[in-house]
Short mmCIF file of N, CA and C in Angstrom, two decimals:
data_model
loop_
_atom_site.label_atom_id
_atom_site.label_comp_id
_atom_site.label_asym_id
_atom_site.label_seq_id
_atom_site.Cartn_x
_atom_site.Cartn_y
_atom_site.Cartn_z
N MET A 42 8.22 6.58 -5.33
CA MET A 42 9.42 6.93 -4.60
C MET A 42 10.59 7.13 -5.56
N LEU A 43 10.60 6.38 -6.65
CA LEU A 43 11.68 6.50 -7.62
C LEU A 43 11.77 7.91 -8.18
N SER A 44 10.62 8.54 -8.41
CA SER A 44 10.64 9.90 -8.94
C SER A 44 11.28 10.87 -7.94
N PHE A 45 11.04 10.67 -6.65
CA PHE A 45 11.68 11.52 -5.64
C PHE A 45 13.19 11.26 -5.59
N ILE A 46 13.60 10.02 -5.75
CA ILE A 46 15.03 9.70 -5.77
C ILE A 46 15.70 10.44 -6.93
N VAL A 47 15.11 10.34 -8.11
CA VAL A 47 15.66 11.03 -9.29
C VAL A 47 15.68 12.53 -9.06
N TYR A 48 14.61 13.07 -8.49
CA TYR A 48 14.53 14.51 -8.22
C TYR A 48 15.68 14.95 -7.32
N TYR A 49 15.88 14.26 -6.20
CA TYR A 49 16.91 14.68 -5.25
C TYR A 49 18.32 14.50 -5.81
N ILE A 50 18.54 13.46 -6.59
CA ILE A 50 19.85 13.29 -7.22
C ILE A 50 20.10 14.42 -8.21
N ALA A 51 19.08 14.75 -9.01
CA ALA A 51 19.21 15.82 -10.01
C ALA A 51 19.44 17.19 -9.38
N HIS A 52 18.86 17.41 -8.21
CA HIS A 52 18.97 18.72 -7.56
C HIS A 52 20.11 18.81 -6.54
N ASN A 53 20.87 17.74 -6.41
CA ASN A 53 22.00 17.73 -5.46
C ASN A 53 23.23 17.14 -6.14
N PRO A 54 23.96 17.96 -6.90
CA PRO A 54 25.09 17.45 -7.67
C PRO A 54 26.16 16.76 -6.82
N ASP A 55 26.34 17.20 -5.58
CA ASP A 55 27.32 16.55 -4.71
C ASP A 55 26.90 15.12 -4.37
N VAL A 56 25.60 14.92 -4.18
CA VAL A 56 25.06 13.57 -3.91
C VAL A 56 25.23 12.70 -5.15
N LYS A 57 24.92 13.27 -6.31
CA LYS A 57 25.07 12.52 -7.57
C LYS A 57 26.53 12.10 -7.76
N LYS A 58 27.45 13.01 -7.48
CA LYS A 58 28.87 12.71 -7.65
C LYS A 58 29.31 11.56 -6.73
N LYS A 59 28.90 11.60 -5.46
CA LYS A 59 29.25 10.53 -4.52
C LYS A 59 28.63 9.19 -4.94
N MET A 60 27.37 9.25 -5.40
CA MET A 60 26.69 8.04 -5.83
C MET A 60 27.41 7.41 -7.02
N LEU A 61 27.74 8.22 -8.03
CA LEU A 61 28.42 7.70 -9.22
C LEU A 61 29.81 7.17 -8.89
N LYS A 62 30.49 7.83 -7.96
CA LYS A 62 31.81 7.35 -7.53
C LYS A 62 31.70 5.97 -6.89
N GLU A 63 30.68 5.79 -6.05
CA GLU A 63 30.48 4.48 -5.42
C GLU A 63 30.16 3.42 -6.47
N ILE A 64 29.28 3.74 -7.39
CA ILE A 64 28.91 2.78 -8.45
C ILE A 64 30.13 2.44 -9.30
N ASP A 65 30.90 3.46 -9.69
CA ASP A 65 32.11 3.22 -10.49
C ASP A 65 33.11 2.34 -9.76
N SER A 66 33.24 2.53 -8.45
CA SER A 66 34.21 1.73 -7.69
C SER A 66 33.81 0.26 -7.63
N ILE A 67 32.53 0.00 -7.71
CA ILE A 67 32.05 -1.38 -7.64
C ILE A 67 32.07 -2.05 -9.00
N PHE A 68 31.61 -1.34 -10.02
CA PHE A 68 31.52 -1.94 -11.35
C PHE A 68 32.79 -1.75 -12.17
N GLN A 69 33.65 -0.85 -11.78
CA GLN A 69 34.95 -0.58 -12.41
C GLN A 69 34.85 -0.57 -13.93
N ASP A 70 35.51 -1.49 -14.60
CA ASP A 70 35.57 -1.45 -16.07
C ASP A 70 34.42 -2.17 -16.76
N ASP A 71 33.58 -2.84 -16.03
CA ASP A 71 32.49 -3.62 -16.65
C ASP A 71 31.14 -3.07 -16.22
N LYS A 72 30.74 -1.96 -16.80
CA LYS A 72 29.50 -1.28 -16.41
C LYS A 72 28.24 -2.03 -16.85
N MET A 73 28.39 -2.97 -17.77
CA MET A 73 27.23 -3.68 -18.31
C MET A 73 26.95 -5.02 -17.63
N ARG A 74 27.79 -5.42 -16.72
CA ARG A 74 27.56 -6.72 -16.08
C ARG A 74 26.36 -6.63 -15.13
N PRO A 75 25.69 -7.75 -14.93
CA PRO A 75 24.55 -7.75 -14.00
C PRO A 75 25.01 -7.47 -12.56
N ILE A 76 24.15 -6.84 -11.80
CA ILE A 76 24.46 -6.57 -10.40
C ILE A 76 24.33 -7.88 -9.61
N THR A 77 25.26 -8.09 -8.71
CA THR A 77 25.22 -9.30 -7.88
C THR A 77 24.72 -8.93 -6.48
N LYS A 78 24.46 -9.96 -5.71
CA LYS A 78 24.04 -9.76 -4.32
C LYS A 78 25.13 -9.01 -3.54
N ASP A 79 26.38 -9.37 -3.77
CA ASP A 79 27.50 -8.69 -3.09
C ASP A 79 27.57 -7.22 -3.49
N ASP A 80 27.35 -6.95 -4.78
CA ASP A 80 27.32 -5.55 -5.25
C ASP A 80 26.24 -4.78 -4.51
N PHE A 81 25.09 -5.39 -4.44
CA PHE A 81 23.94 -4.75 -3.81
C PHE A 81 24.26 -4.33 -2.38
N TYR A 82 24.89 -5.22 -1.63
CA TYR A 82 25.22 -4.92 -0.24
C TYR A 82 26.40 -3.95 -0.10
N SER A 83 27.12 -3.74 -1.18
CA SER A 83 28.25 -2.80 -1.16
C SER A 83 27.83 -1.36 -1.49
N LEU A 84 26.62 -1.17 -1.95
CA LEU A 84 26.16 0.16 -2.37
C LEU A 84 25.58 0.93 -1.18
N SER A 85 26.42 1.20 -0.20
CA SER A 85 25.93 1.83 1.03
C SER A 85 25.47 3.28 0.82
N TYR A 86 26.13 4.02 -0.06
CA TYR A 86 25.68 5.40 -0.29
C TYR A 86 24.36 5.41 -1.06
N CYS A 87 24.21 4.50 -2.00
CA CYS A 87 22.93 4.38 -2.72
C CYS A 87 21.81 4.03 -1.73
N GLU A 88 22.10 3.14 -0.80
CA GLU A 88 21.12 2.79 0.23
C GLU A 88 20.78 4.02 1.09
N ALA A 89 21.79 4.82 1.40
CA ALA A 89 21.57 6.03 2.20
C ALA A 89 20.65 7.01 1.46
N ILE A 90 20.81 7.11 0.16
CA ILE A 90 19.94 7.98 -0.65
C ILE A 90 18.50 7.49 -0.56
N VAL A 91 18.30 6.19 -0.73
CA VAL A 91 16.95 5.62 -0.67
C VAL A 91 16.33 5.85 0.71
N LYS A 92 17.09 5.61 1.76
CA LYS A 92 16.56 5.80 3.12
C LYS A 92 16.22 7.27 3.38
N GLU A 93 17.06 8.17 2.90
CA GLU A 93 16.81 9.60 3.14
C GLU A 93 15.57 10.07 2.39
N VAL A 94 15.39 9.59 1.16
CA VAL A 94 14.17 9.93 0.42
C VAL A 94 12.95 9.34 1.13
N ALA A 95 13.06 8.10 1.60
CA ALA A 95 11.94 7.47 2.32
C ALA A 95 11.64 8.20 3.62
N ARG A 96 12.65 8.78 4.24
CA ARG A 96 12.44 9.54 5.46
C ARG A 96 11.67 10.83 5.16
N ILE A 97 12.09 11.54 4.12
CA ILE A 97 11.45 12.82 3.79
C ILE A 97 10.08 12.62 3.15
N HIS A 98 9.97 11.62 2.29
CA HIS A 98 8.72 11.34 1.58
C HIS A 98 8.33 9.88 1.78
N PRO A 99 7.80 9.53 2.95
CA PRO A 99 7.46 8.12 3.18
C PRO A 99 6.41 7.63 2.19
N VAL A 100 6.51 6.36 1.85
CA VAL A 100 5.59 5.76 0.90
C VAL A 100 4.16 5.81 1.44
N ILE A 101 4.00 5.59 2.73
CA ILE A 101 2.69 5.76 3.37
C ILE A 101 2.83 6.78 4.49
N HIS A 102 1.78 7.55 4.70
CA HIS A 102 1.84 8.60 5.71
C HIS A 102 1.24 8.18 7.04
N LEU A 103 0.37 7.19 7.02
CA LEU A 103 -0.25 6.73 8.26
C LEU A 103 -0.11 5.22 8.39
N LEU A 104 0.27 4.79 9.57
CA LEU A 104 0.27 3.37 9.92
C LEU A 104 -0.77 3.16 11.00
N THR A 105 -1.39 2.02 11.00
CA THR A 105 -2.33 1.70 12.07
C THR A 105 -1.79 0.54 12.88
N ARG A 106 -2.05 0.58 14.15
CA ARG A 106 -1.72 -0.52 15.05
C ARG A 106 -2.91 -0.74 15.96
N TYR A 107 -3.21 -2.01 16.16
CA TYR A 107 -4.38 -2.41 16.94
C TYR A 107 -3.89 -3.29 18.08
N ILE A 108 -4.41 -3.05 19.28
CA ILE A 108 -4.08 -3.94 20.39
C ILE A 108 -5.33 -4.72 20.80
N ASP A 109 -5.16 -6.00 20.96
CA ASP A 109 -6.32 -6.84 21.31
C ASP A 109 -6.44 -7.10 22.81
N LYS A 110 -5.40 -6.70 23.58
CA LYS A 110 -5.44 -6.84 25.04
C LYS A 110 -5.14 -5.48 25.66
N PRO A 111 -5.60 -5.24 26.87
CA PRO A 111 -5.25 -3.98 27.53
C PRO A 111 -3.73 -3.85 27.61
N ASN A 112 -3.25 -2.62 27.49
CA ASN A 112 -1.81 -2.41 27.46
C ASN A 112 -1.47 -1.02 27.98
N LYS A 113 -0.23 -0.88 28.40
CA LYS A 113 0.26 0.43 28.83
C LYS A 113 1.26 0.91 27.79
N VAL A 114 0.97 2.05 27.18
CA VAL A 114 1.84 2.63 26.16
C VAL A 114 2.02 4.10 26.50
N ALA A 115 3.26 4.54 26.54
CA ALA A 115 3.58 5.96 26.82
C ALA A 115 2.92 6.44 28.10
N GLU A 116 2.98 5.60 29.13
CA GLU A 116 2.43 5.93 30.45
C GLU A 116 0.91 6.04 30.49
N TYR A 117 0.25 5.62 29.46
CA TYR A 117 -1.21 5.62 29.42
C TYR A 117 -1.70 4.18 29.38
N HIS A 118 -2.82 3.94 30.02
CA HIS A 118 -3.44 2.61 29.98
C HIS A 118 -4.49 2.61 28.87
N TRP A 119 -4.34 1.67 27.97
CA TRP A 119 -5.23 1.58 26.82
C TRP A 119 -6.06 0.31 26.93
N PRO A 120 -7.35 0.41 26.70
CA PRO A 120 -8.20 -0.78 26.77
C PRO A 120 -7.99 -1.68 25.54
N ALA A 121 -8.44 -2.90 25.67
CA ALA A 121 -8.42 -3.82 24.53
C ALA A 121 -9.19 -3.18 23.38
N ASP A 122 -8.85 -3.57 22.17
CA ASP A 122 -9.48 -3.08 20.95
C ASP A 122 -9.18 -1.62 20.64
N SER A 123 -8.10 -1.09 21.22
CA SER A 123 -7.69 0.28 20.88
C SER A 123 -6.98 0.28 19.54
N LEU A 124 -7.21 1.33 18.78
CA LEU A 124 -6.58 1.50 17.47
C LEU A 124 -5.69 2.74 17.53
N PHE A 125 -4.45 2.59 17.10
CA PHE A 125 -3.51 3.70 17.07
C PHE A 125 -3.24 4.09 15.63
N LEU A 126 -3.19 5.37 15.36
CA LEU A 126 -2.78 5.89 14.06
C LEU A 126 -1.43 6.56 14.25
N ILE A 127 -0.45 6.15 13.47
CA ILE A 127 0.90 6.70 13.58
C ILE A 127 1.16 7.53 12.33
N ASN A 128 1.41 8.82 12.52
CA ASN A 128 1.69 9.72 11.41
C ASN A 128 3.18 9.62 11.07
N VAL A 129 3.49 8.79 10.09
CA VAL A 129 4.87 8.49 9.72
C VAL A 129 5.60 9.76 9.27
N LYS A 130 4.96 10.57 8.47
CA LYS A 130 5.60 11.80 7.97
C LYS A 130 6.01 12.70 9.14
N SER A 131 5.17 12.82 10.14
CA SER A 131 5.51 13.65 11.30
C SER A 131 6.68 13.08 12.09
N VAL A 132 6.72 11.77 12.23
CA VAL A 132 7.83 11.13 12.95
C VAL A 132 9.13 11.33 12.18
N HIS A 133 9.08 11.12 10.86
CA HIS A 133 10.28 11.23 10.03
C HIS A 133 10.81 12.66 9.91
N ASN A 134 9.96 13.64 10.18
CA ASN A 134 10.37 15.04 10.04
C ASN A 134 10.37 15.77 11.38
N ASN A 135 10.50 15.03 12.46
CA ASN A 135 10.45 15.59 13.80
C ASN A 135 11.87 15.98 14.24
N ASP A 136 12.05 17.26 14.59
CA ASP A 136 13.40 17.69 14.98
C ASP A 136 13.83 17.20 16.36
N ASP A 137 12.94 16.53 17.08
CA ASP A 137 13.36 15.84 18.31
C ASP A 137 14.20 14.60 17.98
N TYR A 138 13.98 14.06 16.79
CA TYR A 138 14.68 12.84 16.36
C TYR A 138 15.77 13.11 15.33
N TRP A 139 15.57 14.10 14.50
CA TRP A 139 16.44 14.32 13.35
C TRP A 139 17.02 15.73 13.36
N GLU A 140 18.32 15.82 13.16
CA GLU A 140 18.96 17.13 12.99
C GLU A 140 18.62 17.64 11.59
N GLU A 141 18.15 18.85 11.51
CA GLU A 141 17.71 19.45 10.24
C GLU A 141 16.81 18.49 9.46
N PRO A 142 15.64 18.18 10.02
CA PRO A 142 14.79 17.16 9.42
C PRO A 142 14.27 17.49 8.02
N ASN A 143 14.19 18.75 7.66
CA ASN A 143 13.68 19.11 6.34
C ASN A 143 14.76 19.19 5.28
N LYS A 144 15.99 18.92 5.66
CA LYS A 144 17.11 18.96 4.73
C LYS A 144 17.40 17.56 4.20
N PHE A 145 17.55 17.45 2.88
CA PHE A 145 17.94 16.19 2.26
C PHE A 145 19.43 15.98 2.51
N ASN A 146 19.75 14.94 3.28
CA ASN A 146 21.14 14.70 3.66
C ASN A 146 21.40 13.20 3.80
N PRO A 147 21.69 12.51 2.69
CA PRO A 147 21.96 11.07 2.79
C PRO A 147 23.19 10.75 3.63
N ASP A 148 24.08 11.73 3.79
CA ASP A 148 25.29 11.48 4.59
C ASP A 148 24.97 11.17 6.05
N ARG A 149 23.80 11.58 6.52
CA ARG A 149 23.44 11.28 7.91
C ARG A 149 23.39 9.77 8.16
N TRP A 150 23.14 8.99 7.10
CA TRP A 150 23.04 7.53 7.22
C TRP A 150 24.40 6.84 7.14
N ILE A 151 25.44 7.59 6.76
CA ILE A 151 26.76 7.00 6.53
C ILE A 151 27.66 7.13 7.77
N VAL A 152 27.29 7.98 8.69
CA VAL A 152 28.09 8.17 9.90
C VAL A 152 28.29 6.81 10.58
N LYS A 153 29.52 6.54 10.97
CA LYS A 153 29.85 5.25 11.59
C LYS A 153 28.97 5.00 12.81
N ASN A 154 28.42 3.81 12.89
CA ASN A 154 27.56 3.36 13.99
C ASN A 154 26.25 4.14 14.10
N PHE A 155 25.85 4.83 13.03
CA PHE A 155 24.59 5.57 13.09
C PHE A 155 23.41 4.62 13.09
N GLU A 156 22.52 4.83 14.00
CA GLU A 156 21.23 4.15 14.05
C GLU A 156 20.21 5.22 14.40
N PRO A 157 19.12 5.31 13.65
CA PRO A 157 18.10 6.28 14.04
C PRO A 157 17.55 5.93 15.43
N LYS A 158 17.10 6.95 16.14
CA LYS A 158 16.50 6.70 17.45
C LYS A 158 15.34 5.73 17.29
N LYS A 159 15.16 4.86 18.26
CA LYS A 159 14.12 3.84 18.19
C LYS A 159 12.76 4.48 17.88
N GLY A 160 12.11 3.94 16.86
CA GLY A 160 10.79 4.42 16.48
C GLY A 160 10.78 5.68 15.64
N SER A 161 11.97 6.18 15.25
CA SER A 161 12.01 7.43 14.50
C SER A 161 12.11 7.23 13.00
N PHE A 162 12.29 5.98 12.55
CA PHE A 162 12.35 5.70 11.11
C PHE A 162 11.56 4.43 10.84
N LEU A 163 10.48 4.58 10.10
CA LEU A 163 9.58 3.46 9.83
C LEU A 163 9.57 3.19 8.33
N MET A 164 10.32 2.18 7.91
CA MET A 164 10.39 1.87 6.49
C MET A 164 10.08 0.42 6.28
#
């Protein structure tokens, strides 16, 4: 995933500029000091970059879920011992959930009160 992060930063100078501005604002004159827990939680744009890369290029493409009891999911009745395969890449790139899903846009994560639709981001 790190290689994709580097790729997208290198190919999106505006993203790189915003990221460096955020880092500079936190570390100010002491660029060599160790990162603290508070610093980590203050790097919201850096977090947005990581989430956006994970959305476009998920670390895993398939998740499995198993039910051991009969259950009703999506208006269907499923027997015990059913196995579900969830295509994470398809969910993350579905235009029913994401505006311009194939576009790298970390700013989508910065919008005030933004939360992805339930079940649309699996990280």
